[in-house]
XYZ file of N, CA and C in Angstrom:
639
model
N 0.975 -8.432 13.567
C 1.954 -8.101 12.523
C 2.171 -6.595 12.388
N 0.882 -5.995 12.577
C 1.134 -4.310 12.711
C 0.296 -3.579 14.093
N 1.405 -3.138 14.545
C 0.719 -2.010 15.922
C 1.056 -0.763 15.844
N -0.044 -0.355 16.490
C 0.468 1.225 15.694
C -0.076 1.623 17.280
N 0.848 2.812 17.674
C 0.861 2.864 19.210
C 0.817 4.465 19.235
N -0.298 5.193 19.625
C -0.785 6.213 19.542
C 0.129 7.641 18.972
N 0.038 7.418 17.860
C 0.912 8.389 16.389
C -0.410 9.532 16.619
N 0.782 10.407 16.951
C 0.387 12.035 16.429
C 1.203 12.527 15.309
N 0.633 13.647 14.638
C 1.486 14.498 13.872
C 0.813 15.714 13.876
N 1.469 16.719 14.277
C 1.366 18.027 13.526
C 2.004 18.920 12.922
N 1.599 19.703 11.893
C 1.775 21.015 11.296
C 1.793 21.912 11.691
N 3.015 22.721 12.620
C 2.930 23.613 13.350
C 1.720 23.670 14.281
N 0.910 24.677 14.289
C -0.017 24.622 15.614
C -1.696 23.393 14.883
N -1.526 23.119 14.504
C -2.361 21.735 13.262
C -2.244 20.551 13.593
N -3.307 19.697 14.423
C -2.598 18.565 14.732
C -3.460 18.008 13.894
N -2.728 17.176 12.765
C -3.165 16.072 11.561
C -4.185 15.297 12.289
N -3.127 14.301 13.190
C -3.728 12.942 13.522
C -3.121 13.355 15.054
N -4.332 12.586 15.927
C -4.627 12.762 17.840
C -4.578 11.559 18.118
N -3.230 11.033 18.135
C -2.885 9.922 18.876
C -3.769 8.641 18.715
N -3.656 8.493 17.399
C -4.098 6.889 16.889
C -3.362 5.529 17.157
N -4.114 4.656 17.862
C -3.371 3.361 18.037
C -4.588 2.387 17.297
N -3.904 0.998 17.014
C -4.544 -0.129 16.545
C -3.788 -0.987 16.183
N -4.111 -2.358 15.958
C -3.240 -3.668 15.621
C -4.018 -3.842 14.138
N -3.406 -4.704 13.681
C -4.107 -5.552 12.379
C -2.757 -6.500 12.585
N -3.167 -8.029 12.788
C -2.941 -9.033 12.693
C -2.917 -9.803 11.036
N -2.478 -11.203 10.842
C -2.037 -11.617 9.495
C -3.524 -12.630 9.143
N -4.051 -12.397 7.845
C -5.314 -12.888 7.581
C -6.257 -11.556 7.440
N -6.036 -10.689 8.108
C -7.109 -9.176 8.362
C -6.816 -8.232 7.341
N -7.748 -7.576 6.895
C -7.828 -6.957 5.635
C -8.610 -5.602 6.152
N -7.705 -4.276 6.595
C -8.339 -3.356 7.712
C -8.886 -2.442 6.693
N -10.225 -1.981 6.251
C -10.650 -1.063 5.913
C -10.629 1.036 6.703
N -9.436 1.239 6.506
C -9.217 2.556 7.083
C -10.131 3.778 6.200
N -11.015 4.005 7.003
C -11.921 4.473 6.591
C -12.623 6.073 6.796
N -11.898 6.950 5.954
C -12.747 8.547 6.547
C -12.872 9.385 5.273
N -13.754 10.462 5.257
C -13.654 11.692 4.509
C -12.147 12.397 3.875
N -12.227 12.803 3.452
C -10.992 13.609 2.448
C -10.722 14.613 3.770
N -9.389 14.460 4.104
C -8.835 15.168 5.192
C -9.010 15.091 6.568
N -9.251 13.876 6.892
C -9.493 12.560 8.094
C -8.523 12.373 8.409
N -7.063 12.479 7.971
C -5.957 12.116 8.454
C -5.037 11.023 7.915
N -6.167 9.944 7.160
C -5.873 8.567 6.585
C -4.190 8.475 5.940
N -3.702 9.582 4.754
C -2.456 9.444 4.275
C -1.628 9.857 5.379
N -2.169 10.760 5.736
C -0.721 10.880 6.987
C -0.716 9.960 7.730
N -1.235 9.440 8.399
C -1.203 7.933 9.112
C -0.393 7.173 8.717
N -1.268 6.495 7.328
C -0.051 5.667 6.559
C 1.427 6.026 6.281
N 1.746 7.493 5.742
C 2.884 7.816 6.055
C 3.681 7.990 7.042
N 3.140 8.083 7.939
C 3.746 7.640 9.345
C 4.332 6.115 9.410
N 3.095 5.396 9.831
C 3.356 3.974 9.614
C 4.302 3.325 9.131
N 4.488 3.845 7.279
C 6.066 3.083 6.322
C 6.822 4.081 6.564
N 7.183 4.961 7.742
C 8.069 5.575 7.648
C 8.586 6.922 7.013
N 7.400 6.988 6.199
C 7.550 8.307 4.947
C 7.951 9.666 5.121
N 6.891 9.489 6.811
C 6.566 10.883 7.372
C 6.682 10.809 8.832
N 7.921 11.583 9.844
C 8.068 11.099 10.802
C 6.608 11.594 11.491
N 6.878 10.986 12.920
C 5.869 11.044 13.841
C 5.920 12.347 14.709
N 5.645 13.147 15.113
C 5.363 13.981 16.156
C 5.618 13.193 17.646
N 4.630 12.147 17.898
C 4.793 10.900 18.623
C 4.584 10.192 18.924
N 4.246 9.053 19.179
C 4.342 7.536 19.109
C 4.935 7.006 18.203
N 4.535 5.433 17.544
C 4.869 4.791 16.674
C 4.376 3.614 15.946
N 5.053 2.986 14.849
C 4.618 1.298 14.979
C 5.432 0.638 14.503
N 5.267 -0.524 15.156
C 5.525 -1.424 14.952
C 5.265 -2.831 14.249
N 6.203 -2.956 13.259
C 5.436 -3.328 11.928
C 6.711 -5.261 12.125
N 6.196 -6.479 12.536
C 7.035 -7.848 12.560
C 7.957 -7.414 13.898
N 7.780 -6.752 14.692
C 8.668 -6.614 15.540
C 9.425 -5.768 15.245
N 9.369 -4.648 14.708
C 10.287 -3.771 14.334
C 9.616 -2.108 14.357
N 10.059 -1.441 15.299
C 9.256 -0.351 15.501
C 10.374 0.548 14.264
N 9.482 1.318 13.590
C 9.642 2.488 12.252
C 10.322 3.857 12.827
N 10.395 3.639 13.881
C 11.677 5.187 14.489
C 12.796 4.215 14.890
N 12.635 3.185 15.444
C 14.028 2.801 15.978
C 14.769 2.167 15.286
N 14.180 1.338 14.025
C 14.604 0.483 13.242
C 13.784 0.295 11.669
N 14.196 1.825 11.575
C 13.351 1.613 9.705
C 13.452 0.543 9.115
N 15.093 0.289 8.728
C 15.229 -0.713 7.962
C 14.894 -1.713 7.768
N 14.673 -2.402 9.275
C 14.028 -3.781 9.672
C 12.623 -3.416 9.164
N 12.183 -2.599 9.665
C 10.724 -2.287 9.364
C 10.184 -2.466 8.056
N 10.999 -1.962 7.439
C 10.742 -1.412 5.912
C 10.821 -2.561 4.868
N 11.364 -3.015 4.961
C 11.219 -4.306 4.840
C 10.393 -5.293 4.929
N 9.485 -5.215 5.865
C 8.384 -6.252 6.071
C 7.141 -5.369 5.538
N 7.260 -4.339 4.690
C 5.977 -3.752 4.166
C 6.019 -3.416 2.445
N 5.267 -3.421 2.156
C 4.872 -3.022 0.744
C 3.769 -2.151 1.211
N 4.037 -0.877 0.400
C 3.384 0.137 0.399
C 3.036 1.059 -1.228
N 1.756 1.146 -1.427
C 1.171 1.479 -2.540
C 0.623 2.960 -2.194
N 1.172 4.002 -2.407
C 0.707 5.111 -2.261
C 0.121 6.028 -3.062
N -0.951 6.657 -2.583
C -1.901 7.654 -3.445
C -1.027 8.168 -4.649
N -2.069 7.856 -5.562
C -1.856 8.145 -7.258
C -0.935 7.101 -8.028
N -0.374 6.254 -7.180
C 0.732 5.246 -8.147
C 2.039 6.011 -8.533
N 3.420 6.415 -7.698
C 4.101 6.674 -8.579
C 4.855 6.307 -8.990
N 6.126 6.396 -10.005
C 7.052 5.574 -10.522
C 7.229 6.300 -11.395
N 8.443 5.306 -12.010
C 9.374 6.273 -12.852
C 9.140 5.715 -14.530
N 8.170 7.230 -14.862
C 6.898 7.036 -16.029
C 8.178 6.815 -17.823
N 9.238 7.185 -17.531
C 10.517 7.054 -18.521
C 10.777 5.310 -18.764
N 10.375 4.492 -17.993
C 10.865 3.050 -18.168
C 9.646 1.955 -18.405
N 10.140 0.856 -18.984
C 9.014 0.079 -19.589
C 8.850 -0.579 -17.814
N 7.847 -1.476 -18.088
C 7.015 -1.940 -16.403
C 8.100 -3.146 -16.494
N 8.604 -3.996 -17.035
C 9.798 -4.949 -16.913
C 11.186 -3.855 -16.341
N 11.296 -2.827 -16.727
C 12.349 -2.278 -16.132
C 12.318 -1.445 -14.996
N 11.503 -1.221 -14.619
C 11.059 -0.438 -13.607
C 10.895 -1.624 -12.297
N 10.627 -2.480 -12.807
C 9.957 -3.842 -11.698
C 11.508 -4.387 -11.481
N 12.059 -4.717 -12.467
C 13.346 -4.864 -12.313
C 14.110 -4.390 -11.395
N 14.376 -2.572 -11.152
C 15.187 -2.150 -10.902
C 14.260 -1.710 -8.985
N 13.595 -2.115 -9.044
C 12.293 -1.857 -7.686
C 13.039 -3.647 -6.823
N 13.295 -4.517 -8.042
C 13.439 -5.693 -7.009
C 15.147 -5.657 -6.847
N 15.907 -4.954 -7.403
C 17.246 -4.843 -7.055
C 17.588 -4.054 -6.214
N 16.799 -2.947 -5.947
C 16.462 -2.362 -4.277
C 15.653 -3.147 -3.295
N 15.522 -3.916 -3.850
C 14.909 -4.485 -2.586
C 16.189 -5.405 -2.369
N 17.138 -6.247 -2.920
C 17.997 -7.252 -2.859
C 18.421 -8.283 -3.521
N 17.392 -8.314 -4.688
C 16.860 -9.657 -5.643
C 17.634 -9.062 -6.798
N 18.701 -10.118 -7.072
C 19.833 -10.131 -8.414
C 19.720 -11.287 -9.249
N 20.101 -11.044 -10.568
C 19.892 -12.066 -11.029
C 19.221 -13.146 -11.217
N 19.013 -14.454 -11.174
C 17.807 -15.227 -11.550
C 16.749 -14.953 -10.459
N 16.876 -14.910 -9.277
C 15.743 -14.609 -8.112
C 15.487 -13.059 -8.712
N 16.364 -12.233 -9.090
C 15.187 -10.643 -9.271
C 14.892 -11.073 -10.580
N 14.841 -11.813 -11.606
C 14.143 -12.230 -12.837
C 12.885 -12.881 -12.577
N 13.077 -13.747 -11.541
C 12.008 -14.694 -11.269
C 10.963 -13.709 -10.517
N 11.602 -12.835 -9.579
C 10.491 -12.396 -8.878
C 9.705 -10.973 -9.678
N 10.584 -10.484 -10.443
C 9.447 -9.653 -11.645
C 8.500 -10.410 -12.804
N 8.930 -11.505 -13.285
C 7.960 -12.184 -13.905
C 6.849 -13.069 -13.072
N 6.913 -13.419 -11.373
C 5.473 -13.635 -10.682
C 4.723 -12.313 -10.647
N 5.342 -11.153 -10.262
C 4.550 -10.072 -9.986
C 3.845 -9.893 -11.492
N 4.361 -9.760 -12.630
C 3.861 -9.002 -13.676
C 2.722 -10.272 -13.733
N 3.113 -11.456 -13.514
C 1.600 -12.303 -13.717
C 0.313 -12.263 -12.992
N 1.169 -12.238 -11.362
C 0.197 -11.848 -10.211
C -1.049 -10.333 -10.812
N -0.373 -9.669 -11.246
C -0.622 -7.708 -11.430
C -1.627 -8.152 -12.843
N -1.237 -9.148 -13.495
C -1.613 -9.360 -15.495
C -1.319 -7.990 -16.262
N -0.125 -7.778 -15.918
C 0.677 -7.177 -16.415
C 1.295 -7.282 -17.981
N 1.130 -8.837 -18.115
C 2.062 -9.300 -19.546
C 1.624 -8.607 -20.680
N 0.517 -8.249 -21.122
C 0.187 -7.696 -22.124
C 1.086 -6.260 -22.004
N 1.650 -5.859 -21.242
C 1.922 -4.533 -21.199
C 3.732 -4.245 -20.602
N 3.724 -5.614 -20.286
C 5.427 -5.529 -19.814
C 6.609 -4.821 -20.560
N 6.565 -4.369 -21.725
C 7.489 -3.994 -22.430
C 7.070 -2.417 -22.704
N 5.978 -2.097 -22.579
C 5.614 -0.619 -22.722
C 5.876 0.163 -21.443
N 5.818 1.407 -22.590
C 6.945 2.531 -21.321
C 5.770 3.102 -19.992
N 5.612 3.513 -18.822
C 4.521 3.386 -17.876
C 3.897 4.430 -18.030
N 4.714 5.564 -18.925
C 3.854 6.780 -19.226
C 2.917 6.374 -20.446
N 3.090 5.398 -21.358
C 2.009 5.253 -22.560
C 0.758 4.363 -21.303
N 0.658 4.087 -20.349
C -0.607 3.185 -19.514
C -1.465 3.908 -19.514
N -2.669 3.110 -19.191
C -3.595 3.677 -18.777
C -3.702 3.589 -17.218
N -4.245 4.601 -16.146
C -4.629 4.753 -15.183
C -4.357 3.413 -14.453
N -5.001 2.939 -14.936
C -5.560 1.255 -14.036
C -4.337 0.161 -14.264
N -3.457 0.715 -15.594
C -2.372 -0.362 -15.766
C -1.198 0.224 -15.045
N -1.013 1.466 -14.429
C -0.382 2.294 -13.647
C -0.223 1.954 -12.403
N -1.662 2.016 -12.279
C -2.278 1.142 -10.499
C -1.490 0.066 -10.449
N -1.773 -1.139 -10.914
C -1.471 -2.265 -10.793
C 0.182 -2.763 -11.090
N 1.066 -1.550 -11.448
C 2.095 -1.653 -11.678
C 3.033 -1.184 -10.402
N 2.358 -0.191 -9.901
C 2.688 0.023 -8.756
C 1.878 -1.010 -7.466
N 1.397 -1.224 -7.800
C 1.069 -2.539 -6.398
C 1.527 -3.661 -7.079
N 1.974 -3.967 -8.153
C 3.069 -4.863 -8.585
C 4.648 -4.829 -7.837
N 4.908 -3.350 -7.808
C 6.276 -3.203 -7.032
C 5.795 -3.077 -5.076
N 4.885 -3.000 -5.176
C 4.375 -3.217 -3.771
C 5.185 -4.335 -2.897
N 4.318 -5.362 -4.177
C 4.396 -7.169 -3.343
C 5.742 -7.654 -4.251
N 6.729 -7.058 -4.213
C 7.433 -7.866 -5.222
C 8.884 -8.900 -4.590
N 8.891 -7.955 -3.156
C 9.491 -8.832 -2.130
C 8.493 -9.946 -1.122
N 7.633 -9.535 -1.452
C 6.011 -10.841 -0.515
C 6.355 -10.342 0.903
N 6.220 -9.035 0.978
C 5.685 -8.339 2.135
C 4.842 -9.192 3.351
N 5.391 -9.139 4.724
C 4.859 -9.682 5.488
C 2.778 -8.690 5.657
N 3.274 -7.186 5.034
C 2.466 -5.867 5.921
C 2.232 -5.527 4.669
N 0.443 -5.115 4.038
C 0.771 -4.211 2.408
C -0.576 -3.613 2.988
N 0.281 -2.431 2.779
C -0.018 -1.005 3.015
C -0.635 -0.030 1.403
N -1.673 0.180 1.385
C -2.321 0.919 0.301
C -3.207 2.207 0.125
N -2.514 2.778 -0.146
C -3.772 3.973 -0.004
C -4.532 4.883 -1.762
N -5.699 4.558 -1.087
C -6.467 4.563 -2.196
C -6.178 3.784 -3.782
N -6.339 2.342 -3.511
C -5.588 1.698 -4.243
C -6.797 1.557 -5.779
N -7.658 2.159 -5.614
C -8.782 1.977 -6.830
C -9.145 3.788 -7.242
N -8.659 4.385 -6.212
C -9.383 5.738 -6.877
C -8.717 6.156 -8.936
N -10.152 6.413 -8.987
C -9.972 6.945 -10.557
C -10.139 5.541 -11.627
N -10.139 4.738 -11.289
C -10.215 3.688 -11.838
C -11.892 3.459 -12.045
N -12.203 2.801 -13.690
C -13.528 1.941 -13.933
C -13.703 1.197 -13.009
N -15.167 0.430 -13.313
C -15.522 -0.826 -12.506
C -14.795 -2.256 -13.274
N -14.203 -2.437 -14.362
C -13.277 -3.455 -14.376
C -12.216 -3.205 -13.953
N -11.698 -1.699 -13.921
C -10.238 -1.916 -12.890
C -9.793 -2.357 -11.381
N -11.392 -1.808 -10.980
C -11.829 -1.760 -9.733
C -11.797 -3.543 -9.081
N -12.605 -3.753 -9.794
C -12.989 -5.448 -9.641
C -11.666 -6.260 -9.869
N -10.454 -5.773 -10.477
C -9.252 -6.318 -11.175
C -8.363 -6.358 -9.846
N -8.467 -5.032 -9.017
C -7.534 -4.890 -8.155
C -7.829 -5.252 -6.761
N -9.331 -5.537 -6.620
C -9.791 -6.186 -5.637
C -9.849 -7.511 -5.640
N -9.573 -8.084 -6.663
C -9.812 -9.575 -6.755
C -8.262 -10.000 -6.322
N -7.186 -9.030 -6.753
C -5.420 -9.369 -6.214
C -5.277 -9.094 -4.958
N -6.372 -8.152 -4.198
C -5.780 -8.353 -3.009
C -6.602 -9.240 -2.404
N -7.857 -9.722 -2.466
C -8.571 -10.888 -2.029
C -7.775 -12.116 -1.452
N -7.067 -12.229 -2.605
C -6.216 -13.071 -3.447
C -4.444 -13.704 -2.601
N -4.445 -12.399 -1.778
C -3.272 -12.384 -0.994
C -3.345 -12.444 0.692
N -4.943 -12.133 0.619
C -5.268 -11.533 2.271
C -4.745 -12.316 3.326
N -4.776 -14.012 2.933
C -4.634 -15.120 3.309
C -3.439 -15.021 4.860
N -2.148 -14.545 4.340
C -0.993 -14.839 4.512
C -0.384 -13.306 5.101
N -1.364 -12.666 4.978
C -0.731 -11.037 5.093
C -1.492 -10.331 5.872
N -1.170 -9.137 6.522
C -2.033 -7.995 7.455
C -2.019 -6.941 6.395
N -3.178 -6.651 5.811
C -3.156 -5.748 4.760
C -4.294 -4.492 5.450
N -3.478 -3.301 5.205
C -4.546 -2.169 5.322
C -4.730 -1.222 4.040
N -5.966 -0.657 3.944
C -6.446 -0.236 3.159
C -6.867 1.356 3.014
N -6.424 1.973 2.841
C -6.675 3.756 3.381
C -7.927 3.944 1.768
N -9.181 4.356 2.420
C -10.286 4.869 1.546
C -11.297 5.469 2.203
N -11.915 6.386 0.921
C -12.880 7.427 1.560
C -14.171 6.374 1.009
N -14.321 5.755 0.114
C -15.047 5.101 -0.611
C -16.090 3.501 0.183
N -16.611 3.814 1.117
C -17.640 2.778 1.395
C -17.966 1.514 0.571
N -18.357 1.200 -0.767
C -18.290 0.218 -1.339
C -16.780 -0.618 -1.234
N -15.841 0.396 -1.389
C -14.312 -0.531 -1.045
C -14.126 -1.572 0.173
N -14.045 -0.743 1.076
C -14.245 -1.519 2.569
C -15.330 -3.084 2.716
N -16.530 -2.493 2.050
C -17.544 -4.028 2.103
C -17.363 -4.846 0.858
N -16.419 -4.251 -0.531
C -15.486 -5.195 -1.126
C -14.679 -6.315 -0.409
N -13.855 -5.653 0.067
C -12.647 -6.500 0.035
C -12.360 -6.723 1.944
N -12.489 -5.755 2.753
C -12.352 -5.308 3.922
C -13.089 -6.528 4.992
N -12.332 -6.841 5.783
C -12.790 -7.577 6.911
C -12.973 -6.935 8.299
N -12.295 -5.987 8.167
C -12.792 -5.085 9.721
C -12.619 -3.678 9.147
N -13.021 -2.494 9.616
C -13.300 -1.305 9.469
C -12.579 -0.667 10.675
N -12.233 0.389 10.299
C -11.576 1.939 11.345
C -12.257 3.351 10.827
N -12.986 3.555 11.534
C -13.566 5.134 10.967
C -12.564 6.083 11.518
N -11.755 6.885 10.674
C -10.934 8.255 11.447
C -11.793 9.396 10.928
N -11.792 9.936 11.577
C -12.400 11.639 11.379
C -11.740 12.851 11.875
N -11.429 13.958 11.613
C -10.535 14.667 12.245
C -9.405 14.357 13.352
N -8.721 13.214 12.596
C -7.262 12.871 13.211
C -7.675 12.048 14.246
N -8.811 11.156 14.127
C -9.462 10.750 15.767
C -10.161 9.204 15.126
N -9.376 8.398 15.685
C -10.478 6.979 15.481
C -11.986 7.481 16.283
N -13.256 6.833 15.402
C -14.301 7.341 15.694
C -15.103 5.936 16.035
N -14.420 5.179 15.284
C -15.264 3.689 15.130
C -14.479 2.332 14.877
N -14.692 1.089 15.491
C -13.617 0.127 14.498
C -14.435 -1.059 15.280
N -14.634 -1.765 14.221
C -15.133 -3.325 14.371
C -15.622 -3.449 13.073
């Protein structure tokens, strides 16, 4: 479901990431795994497209992310470091207007923001604005707009940092929860995460897979 076919990037004379390749198949739950400045977000931004490549690529359902974003982009949900969104709107309107970019009008984008806000347990908080949240109801609002099209590919990076151990346990139990049906990767510096939730491991270290099984 995802190949990623030896992606470089650099920063002028700085090479981020040294030609990383790997698959994650549907059922696999990839623990991407390194130190703070390992390369991990740029990767992922590569991957959904965020951040072009220097060179190679991937290919995400048959759809390689330089030749065919759109197709691509599409088959992923992507949760990126810190959660962001637009902190001015309540989490019903924000989820709303996240599934009308995606395509979903009317009763299907109604229907599909009220599974997510249940999937996320969101309801207690659906009508409040995303800047009154707390941290962890932030998180989960944004990996609410993640899965809100049911992503073939969900892409996350650092999807627990800053969060308690009930937020922690909250957001690992939703992606447990989904692994089933999906190729999910996981970008963390955090060791307990990976033997959470993680079914295979990738060690990167200075822009360089170091380890993976």
């Amino acid at each position: 479901m995802l190949e990623v076919k030896n992606l470089r990037k650099s920063f002028g004379d700085f090479e981020a990431v040294k030609g990383i390749s790997f698959s994650v198949s549907k059922g696999e739950v990839l623990g991407f795994l390194g130190p703070n400045g390992a390369g991990k977000s740029t990767t992922m931004r590569m991957i959904t497209g965020f951040l072009p490549a220097t060179s190679g690529t991937a290919v995400i359902c048959g759809h390689d992310i330089s030749a065919d974003p759109v197709g691509a982009k599409k088959c992923i949900g992507y949760l990126p470091e810190s959660a962001p969104s637009y902190r001015a709107m309540t989490v019903e309107d924000f989820l709303t207007f996240i599934a009308t970019v995606r395509g979903f009008a009317g009763k299907a984008g109604r229907e599909r923001v009220e599974q997510v806000i249940e999937k996320a347990k969101l309801t207690g908080v659906a009508r409040q604005t995303i800047d009154t949240l707390s941290k962890g109801y932030r998180q989960r609002t944004c990996f609410a707009q993640a899965i809100i099209h049911d992503p073939q590919v969900l892409i996350m990076d650092e999807p627990t940092d800053g969060l308690d151990p009930n937020q922690k346990f909250t957001v690992r139990e939703m992606i447990k929860e989904m692994a089933a049906d999906k190729a999910i990767v996981i970008s963390t510096h955090i060791l307990e995460e990976v033997d959470a939730v993680c079914t295979r491991a990738i060690v990167i270290a200075d822009g360089e897979i170091k380890a993976d099984g």
